[in-house]
Short mmCIF file of N, CA, C and O in Angstrom, two decimals:
data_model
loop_
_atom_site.label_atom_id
_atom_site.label_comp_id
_atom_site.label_asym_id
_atom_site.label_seq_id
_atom_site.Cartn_x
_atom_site.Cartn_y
_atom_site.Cartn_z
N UNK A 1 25.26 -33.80 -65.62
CA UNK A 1 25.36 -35.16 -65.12
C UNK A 1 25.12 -36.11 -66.31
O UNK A 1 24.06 -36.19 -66.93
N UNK A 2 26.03 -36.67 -66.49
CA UNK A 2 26.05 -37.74 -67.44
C UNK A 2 25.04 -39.40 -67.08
O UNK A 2 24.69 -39.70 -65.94
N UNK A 3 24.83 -40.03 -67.99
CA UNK A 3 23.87 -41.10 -67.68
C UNK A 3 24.28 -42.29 -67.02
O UNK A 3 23.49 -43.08 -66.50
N UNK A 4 25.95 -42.48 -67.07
CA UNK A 4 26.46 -42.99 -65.77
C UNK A 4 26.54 -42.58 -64.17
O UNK A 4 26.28 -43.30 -63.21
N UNK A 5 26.97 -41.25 -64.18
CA UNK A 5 26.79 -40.67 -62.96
C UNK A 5 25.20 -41.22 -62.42
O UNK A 5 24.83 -42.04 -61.58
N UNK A 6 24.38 -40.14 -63.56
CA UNK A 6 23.11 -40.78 -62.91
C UNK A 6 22.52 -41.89 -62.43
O UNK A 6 21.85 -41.87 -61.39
N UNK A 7 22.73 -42.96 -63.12
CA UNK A 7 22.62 -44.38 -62.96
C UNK A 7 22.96 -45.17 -61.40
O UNK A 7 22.32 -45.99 -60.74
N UNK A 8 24.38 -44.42 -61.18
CA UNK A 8 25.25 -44.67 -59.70
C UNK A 8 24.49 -43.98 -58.88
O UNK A 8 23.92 -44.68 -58.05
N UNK A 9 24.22 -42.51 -58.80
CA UNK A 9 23.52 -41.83 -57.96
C UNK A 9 22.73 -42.69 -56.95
O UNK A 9 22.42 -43.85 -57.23
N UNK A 10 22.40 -42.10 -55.80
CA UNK A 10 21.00 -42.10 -54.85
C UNK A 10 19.68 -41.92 -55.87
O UNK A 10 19.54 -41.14 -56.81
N UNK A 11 18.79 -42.92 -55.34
CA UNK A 11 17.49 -43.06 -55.83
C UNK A 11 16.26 -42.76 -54.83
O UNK A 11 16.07 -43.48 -53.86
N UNK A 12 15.76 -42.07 -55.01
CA UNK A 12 14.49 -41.87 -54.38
C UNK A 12 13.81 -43.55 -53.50
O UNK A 12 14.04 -44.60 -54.11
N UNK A 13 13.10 -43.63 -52.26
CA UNK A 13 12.95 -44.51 -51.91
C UNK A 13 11.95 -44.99 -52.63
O UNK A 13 12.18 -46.10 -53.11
N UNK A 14 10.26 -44.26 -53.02
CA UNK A 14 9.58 -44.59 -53.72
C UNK A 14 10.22 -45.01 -55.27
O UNK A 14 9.34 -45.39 -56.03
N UNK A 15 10.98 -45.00 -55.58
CA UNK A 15 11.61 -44.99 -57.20
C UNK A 15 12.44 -46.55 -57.12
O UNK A 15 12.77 -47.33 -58.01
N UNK A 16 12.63 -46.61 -55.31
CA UNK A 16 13.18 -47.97 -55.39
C UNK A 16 12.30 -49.09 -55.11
O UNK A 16 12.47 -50.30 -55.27
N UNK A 17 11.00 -48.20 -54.51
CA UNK A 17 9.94 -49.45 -54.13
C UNK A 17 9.43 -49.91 -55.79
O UNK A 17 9.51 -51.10 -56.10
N UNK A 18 8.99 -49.03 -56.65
CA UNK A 18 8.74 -48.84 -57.70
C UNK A 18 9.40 -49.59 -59.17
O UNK A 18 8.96 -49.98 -60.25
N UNK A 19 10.66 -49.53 -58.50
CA UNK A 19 11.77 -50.40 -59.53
C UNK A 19 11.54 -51.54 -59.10
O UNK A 19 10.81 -52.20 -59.83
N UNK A 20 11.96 -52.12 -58.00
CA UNK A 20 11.15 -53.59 -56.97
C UNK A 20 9.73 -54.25 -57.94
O UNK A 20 9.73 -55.37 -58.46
N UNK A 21 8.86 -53.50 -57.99
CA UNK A 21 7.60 -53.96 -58.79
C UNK A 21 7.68 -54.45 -59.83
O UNK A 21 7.26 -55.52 -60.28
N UNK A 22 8.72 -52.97 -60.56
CA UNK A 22 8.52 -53.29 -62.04
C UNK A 22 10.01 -54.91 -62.38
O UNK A 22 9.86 -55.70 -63.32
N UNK A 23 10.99 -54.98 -61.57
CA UNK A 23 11.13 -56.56 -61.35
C UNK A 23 10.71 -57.05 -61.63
O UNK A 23 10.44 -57.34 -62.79
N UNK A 24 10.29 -57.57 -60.34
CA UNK A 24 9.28 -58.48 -60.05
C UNK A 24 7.75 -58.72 -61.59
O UNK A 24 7.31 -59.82 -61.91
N UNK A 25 7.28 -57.40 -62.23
CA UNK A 25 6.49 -58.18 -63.05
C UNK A 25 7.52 -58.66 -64.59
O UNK A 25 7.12 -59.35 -65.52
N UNK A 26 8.74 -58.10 -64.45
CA UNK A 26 9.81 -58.56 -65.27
C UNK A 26 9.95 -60.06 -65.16
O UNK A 26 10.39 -60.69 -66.13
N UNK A 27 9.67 -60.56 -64.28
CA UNK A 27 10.71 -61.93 -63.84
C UNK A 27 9.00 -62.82 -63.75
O UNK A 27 9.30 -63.84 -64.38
N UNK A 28 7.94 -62.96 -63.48
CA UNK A 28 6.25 -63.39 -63.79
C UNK A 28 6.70 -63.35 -64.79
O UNK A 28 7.18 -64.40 -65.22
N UNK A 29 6.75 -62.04 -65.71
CA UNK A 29 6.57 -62.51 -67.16
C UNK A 29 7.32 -63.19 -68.41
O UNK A 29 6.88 -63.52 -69.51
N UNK A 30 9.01 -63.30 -67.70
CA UNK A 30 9.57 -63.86 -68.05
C UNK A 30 9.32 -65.68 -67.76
O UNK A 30 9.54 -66.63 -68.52
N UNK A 31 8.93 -65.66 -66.73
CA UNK A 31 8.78 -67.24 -66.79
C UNK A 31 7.51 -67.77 -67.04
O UNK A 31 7.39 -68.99 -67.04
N UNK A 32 6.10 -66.73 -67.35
CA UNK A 32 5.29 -67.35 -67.69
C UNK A 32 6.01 -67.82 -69.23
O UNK A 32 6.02 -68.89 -69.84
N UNK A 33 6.57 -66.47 -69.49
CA UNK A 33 6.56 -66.69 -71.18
C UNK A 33 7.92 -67.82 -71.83
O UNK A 33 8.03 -68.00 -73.05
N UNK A 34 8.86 -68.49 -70.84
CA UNK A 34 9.64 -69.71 -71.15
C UNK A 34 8.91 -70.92 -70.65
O UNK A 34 9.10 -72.12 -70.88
N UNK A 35 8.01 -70.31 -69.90
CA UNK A 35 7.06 -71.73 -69.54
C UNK A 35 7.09 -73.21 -70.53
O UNK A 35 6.88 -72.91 -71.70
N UNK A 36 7.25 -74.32 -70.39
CA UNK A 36 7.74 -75.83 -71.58
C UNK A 36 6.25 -76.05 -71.79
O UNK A 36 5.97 -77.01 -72.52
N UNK A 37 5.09 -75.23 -71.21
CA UNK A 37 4.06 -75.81 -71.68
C UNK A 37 3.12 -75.00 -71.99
O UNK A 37 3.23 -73.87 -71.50
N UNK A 38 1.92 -75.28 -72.87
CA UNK A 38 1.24 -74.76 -74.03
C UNK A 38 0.44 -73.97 -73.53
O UNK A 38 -0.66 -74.24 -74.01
N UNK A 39 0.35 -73.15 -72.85
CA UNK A 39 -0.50 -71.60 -72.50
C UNK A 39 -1.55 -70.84 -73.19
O UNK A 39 -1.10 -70.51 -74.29
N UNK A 40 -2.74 -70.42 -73.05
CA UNK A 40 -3.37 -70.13 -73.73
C UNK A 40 -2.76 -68.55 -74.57
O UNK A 40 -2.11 -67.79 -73.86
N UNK A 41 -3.02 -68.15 -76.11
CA UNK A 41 -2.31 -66.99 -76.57
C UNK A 41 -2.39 -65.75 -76.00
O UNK A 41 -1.41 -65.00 -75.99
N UNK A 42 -3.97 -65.29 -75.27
CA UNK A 42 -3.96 -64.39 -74.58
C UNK A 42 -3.10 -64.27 -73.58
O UNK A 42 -2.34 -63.31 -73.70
N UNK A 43 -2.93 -65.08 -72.42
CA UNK A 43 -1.51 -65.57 -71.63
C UNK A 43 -0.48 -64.61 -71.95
O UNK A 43 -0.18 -63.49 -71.54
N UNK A 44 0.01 -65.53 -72.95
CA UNK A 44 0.99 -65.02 -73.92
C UNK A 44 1.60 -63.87 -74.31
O UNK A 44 2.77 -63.60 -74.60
N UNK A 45 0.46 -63.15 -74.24
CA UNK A 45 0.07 -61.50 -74.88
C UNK A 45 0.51 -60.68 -73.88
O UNK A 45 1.45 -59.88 -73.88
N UNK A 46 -0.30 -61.00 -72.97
CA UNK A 46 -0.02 -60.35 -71.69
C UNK A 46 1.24 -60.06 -71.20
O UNK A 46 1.75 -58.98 -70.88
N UNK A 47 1.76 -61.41 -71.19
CA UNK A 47 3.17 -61.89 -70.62
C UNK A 47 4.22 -60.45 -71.28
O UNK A 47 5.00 -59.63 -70.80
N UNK A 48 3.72 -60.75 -72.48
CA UNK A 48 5.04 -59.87 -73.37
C UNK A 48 4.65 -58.46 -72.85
O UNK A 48 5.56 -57.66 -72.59
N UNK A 49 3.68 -58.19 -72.72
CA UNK A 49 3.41 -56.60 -72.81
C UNK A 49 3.81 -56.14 -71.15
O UNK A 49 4.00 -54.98 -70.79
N UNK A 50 3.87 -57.30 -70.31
CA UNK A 50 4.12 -57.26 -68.84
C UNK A 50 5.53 -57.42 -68.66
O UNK A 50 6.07 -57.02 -67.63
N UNK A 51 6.16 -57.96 -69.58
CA UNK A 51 7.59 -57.94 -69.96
C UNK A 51 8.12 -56.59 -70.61
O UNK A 51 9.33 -56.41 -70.70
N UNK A 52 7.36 -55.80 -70.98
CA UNK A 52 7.91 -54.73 -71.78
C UNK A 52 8.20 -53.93 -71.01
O UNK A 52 9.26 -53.37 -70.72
N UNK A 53 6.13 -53.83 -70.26
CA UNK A 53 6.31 -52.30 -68.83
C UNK A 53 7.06 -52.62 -68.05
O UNK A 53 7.79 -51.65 -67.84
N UNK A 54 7.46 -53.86 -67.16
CA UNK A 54 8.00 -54.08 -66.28
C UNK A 54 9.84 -53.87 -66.49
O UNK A 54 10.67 -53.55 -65.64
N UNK A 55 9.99 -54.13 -67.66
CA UNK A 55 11.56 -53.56 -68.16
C UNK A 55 11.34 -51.80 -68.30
O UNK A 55 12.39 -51.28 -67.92
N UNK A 56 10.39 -50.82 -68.70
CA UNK A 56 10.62 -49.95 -68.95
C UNK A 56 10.14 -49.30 -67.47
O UNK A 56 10.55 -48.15 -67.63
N UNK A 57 9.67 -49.31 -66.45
CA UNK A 57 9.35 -48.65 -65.22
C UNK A 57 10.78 -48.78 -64.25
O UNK A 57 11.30 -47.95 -63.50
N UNK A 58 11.23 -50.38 -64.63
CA UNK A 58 12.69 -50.55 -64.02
C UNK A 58 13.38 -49.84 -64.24
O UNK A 58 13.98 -49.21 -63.36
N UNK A 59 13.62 -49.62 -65.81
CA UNK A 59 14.67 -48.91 -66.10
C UNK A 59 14.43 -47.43 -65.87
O UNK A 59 15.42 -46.90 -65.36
N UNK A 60 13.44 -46.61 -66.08
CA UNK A 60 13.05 -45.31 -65.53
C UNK A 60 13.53 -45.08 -64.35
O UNK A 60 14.35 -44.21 -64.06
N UNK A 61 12.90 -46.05 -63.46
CA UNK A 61 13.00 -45.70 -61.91
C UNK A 61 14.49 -45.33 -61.19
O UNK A 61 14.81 -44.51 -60.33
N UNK A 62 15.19 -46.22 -61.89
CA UNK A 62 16.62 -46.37 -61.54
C UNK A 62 16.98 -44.88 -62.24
O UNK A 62 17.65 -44.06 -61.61
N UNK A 63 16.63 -44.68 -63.19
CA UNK A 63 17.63 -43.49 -63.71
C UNK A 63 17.24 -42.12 -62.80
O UNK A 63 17.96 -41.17 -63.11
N UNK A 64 16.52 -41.89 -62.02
CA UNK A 64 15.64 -41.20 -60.97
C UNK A 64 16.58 -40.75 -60.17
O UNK A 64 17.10 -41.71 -59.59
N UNK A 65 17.19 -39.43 -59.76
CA UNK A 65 18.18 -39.47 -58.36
C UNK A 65 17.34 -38.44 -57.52
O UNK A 65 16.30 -37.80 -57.67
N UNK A 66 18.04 -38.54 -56.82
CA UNK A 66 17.65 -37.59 -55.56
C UNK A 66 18.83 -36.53 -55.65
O UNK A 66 20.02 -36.61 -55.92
N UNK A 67 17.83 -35.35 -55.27
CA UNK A 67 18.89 -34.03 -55.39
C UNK A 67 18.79 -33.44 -54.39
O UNK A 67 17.77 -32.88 -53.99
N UNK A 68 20.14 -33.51 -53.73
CA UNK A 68 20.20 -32.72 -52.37
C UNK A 68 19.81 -31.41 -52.34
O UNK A 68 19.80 -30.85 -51.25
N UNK A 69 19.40 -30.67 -53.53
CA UNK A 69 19.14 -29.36 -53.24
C UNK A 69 17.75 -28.74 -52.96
O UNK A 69 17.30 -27.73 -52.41
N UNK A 70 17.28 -29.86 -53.60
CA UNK A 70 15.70 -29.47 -54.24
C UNK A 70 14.96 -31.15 -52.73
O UNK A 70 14.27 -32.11 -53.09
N UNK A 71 15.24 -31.00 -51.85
CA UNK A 71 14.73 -32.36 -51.12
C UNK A 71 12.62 -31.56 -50.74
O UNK A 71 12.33 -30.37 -50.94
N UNK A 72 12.01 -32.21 -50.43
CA UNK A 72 11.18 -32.02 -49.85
C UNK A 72 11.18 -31.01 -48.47
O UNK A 72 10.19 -30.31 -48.23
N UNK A 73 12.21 -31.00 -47.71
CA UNK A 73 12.26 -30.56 -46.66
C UNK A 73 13.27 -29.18 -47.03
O UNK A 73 13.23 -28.15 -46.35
N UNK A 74 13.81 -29.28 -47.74
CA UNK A 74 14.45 -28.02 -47.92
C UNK A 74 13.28 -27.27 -48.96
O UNK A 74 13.57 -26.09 -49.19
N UNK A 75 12.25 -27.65 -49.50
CA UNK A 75 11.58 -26.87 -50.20
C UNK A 75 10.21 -26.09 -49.21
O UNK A 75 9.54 -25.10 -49.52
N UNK A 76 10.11 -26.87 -48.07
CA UNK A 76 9.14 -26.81 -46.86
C UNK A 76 10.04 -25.49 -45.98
O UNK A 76 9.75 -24.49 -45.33
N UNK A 77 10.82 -25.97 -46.27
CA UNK A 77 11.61 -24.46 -45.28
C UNK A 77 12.10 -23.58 -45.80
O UNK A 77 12.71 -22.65 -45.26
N UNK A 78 11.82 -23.83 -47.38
CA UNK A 78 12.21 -22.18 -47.87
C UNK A 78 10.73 -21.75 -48.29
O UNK A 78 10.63 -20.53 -48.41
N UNK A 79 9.74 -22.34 -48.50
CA UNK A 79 8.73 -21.93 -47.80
C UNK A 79 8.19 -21.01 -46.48
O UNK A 79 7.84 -19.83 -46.49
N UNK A 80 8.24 -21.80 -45.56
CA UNK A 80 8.23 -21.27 -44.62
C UNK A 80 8.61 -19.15 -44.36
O UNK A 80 8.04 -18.09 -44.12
N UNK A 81 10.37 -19.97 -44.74
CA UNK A 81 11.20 -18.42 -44.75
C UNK A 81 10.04 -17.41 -45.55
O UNK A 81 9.50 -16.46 -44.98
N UNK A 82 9.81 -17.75 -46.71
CA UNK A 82 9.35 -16.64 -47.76
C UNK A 82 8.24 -15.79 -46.97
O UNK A 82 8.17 -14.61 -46.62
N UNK A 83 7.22 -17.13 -46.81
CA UNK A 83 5.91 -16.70 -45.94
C UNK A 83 5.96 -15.40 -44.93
O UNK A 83 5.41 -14.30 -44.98
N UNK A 84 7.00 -16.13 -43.86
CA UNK A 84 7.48 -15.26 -42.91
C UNK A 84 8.21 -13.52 -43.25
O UNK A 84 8.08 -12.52 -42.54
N UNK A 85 8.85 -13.66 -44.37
CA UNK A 85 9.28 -12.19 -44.52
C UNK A 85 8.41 -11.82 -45.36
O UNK A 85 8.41 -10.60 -45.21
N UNK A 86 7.47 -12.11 -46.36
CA UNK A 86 5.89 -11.07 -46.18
C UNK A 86 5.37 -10.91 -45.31
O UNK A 86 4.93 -9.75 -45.31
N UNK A 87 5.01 -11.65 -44.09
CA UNK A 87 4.69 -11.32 -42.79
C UNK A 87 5.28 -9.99 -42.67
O UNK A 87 4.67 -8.92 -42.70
N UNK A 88 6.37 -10.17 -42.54
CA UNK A 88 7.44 -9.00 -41.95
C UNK A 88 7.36 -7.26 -42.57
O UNK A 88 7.52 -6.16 -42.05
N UNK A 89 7.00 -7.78 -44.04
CA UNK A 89 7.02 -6.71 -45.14
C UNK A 89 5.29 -5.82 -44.80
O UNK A 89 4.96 -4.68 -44.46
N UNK A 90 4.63 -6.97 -45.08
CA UNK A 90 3.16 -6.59 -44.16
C UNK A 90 3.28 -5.74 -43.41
O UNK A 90 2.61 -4.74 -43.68
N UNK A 91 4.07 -5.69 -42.23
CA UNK A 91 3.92 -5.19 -41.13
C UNK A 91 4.58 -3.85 -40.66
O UNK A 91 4.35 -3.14 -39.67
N UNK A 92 5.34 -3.75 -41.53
CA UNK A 92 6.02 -2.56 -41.37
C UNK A 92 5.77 -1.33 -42.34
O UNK A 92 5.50 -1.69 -43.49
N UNK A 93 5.78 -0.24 -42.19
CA UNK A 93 5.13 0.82 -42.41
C UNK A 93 5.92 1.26 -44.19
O UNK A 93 5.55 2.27 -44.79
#
């Protein structure tokens, strides 16, 4: 899978709540930091470094897909199966 495919793909829902955040502190720290007025430097500091994570968790999150093979629930029921035929192996002579 190439890094376009991926990109288009399905995203995990947590990966989209997650991308949402890292937004959102994208866009705070973008306008603290065009702000027209004189901010203290710590401010400042912050802003950028809240500008950095918030671009790099975005961009992570998104590249994130979901794989129909490997889902949570298909890993719970091949579970299950395994469990059950040691049961089985157990039991027979």
């Amino acid at each position: 899978m190439n890094l376009k495919q991926r990109y288009q793909s399905e995203t995990p829902k947590f990966f989209k709540t997650l991308r949402n955040i890292g937004l959102g502190i994208t866009a705070v720290a973008g306008a603290i930091l065009s702000a027209p007025v004189a901010l203290p430097a710590t401010m400042i500091t912050i802003a950028g470094y809240g500008l950095a994570v918030g671009t790099a968790v975005s961009a992570v999150s998104q590249v994130v897909t979901k794989n129909e093979n490997d889902s949570a629930k298909d890993q719970s029921q091949n579970l299950k199966n395994s469990k059950s035929a040691e049961d089985s192996k157990e039991g027979s002579p």
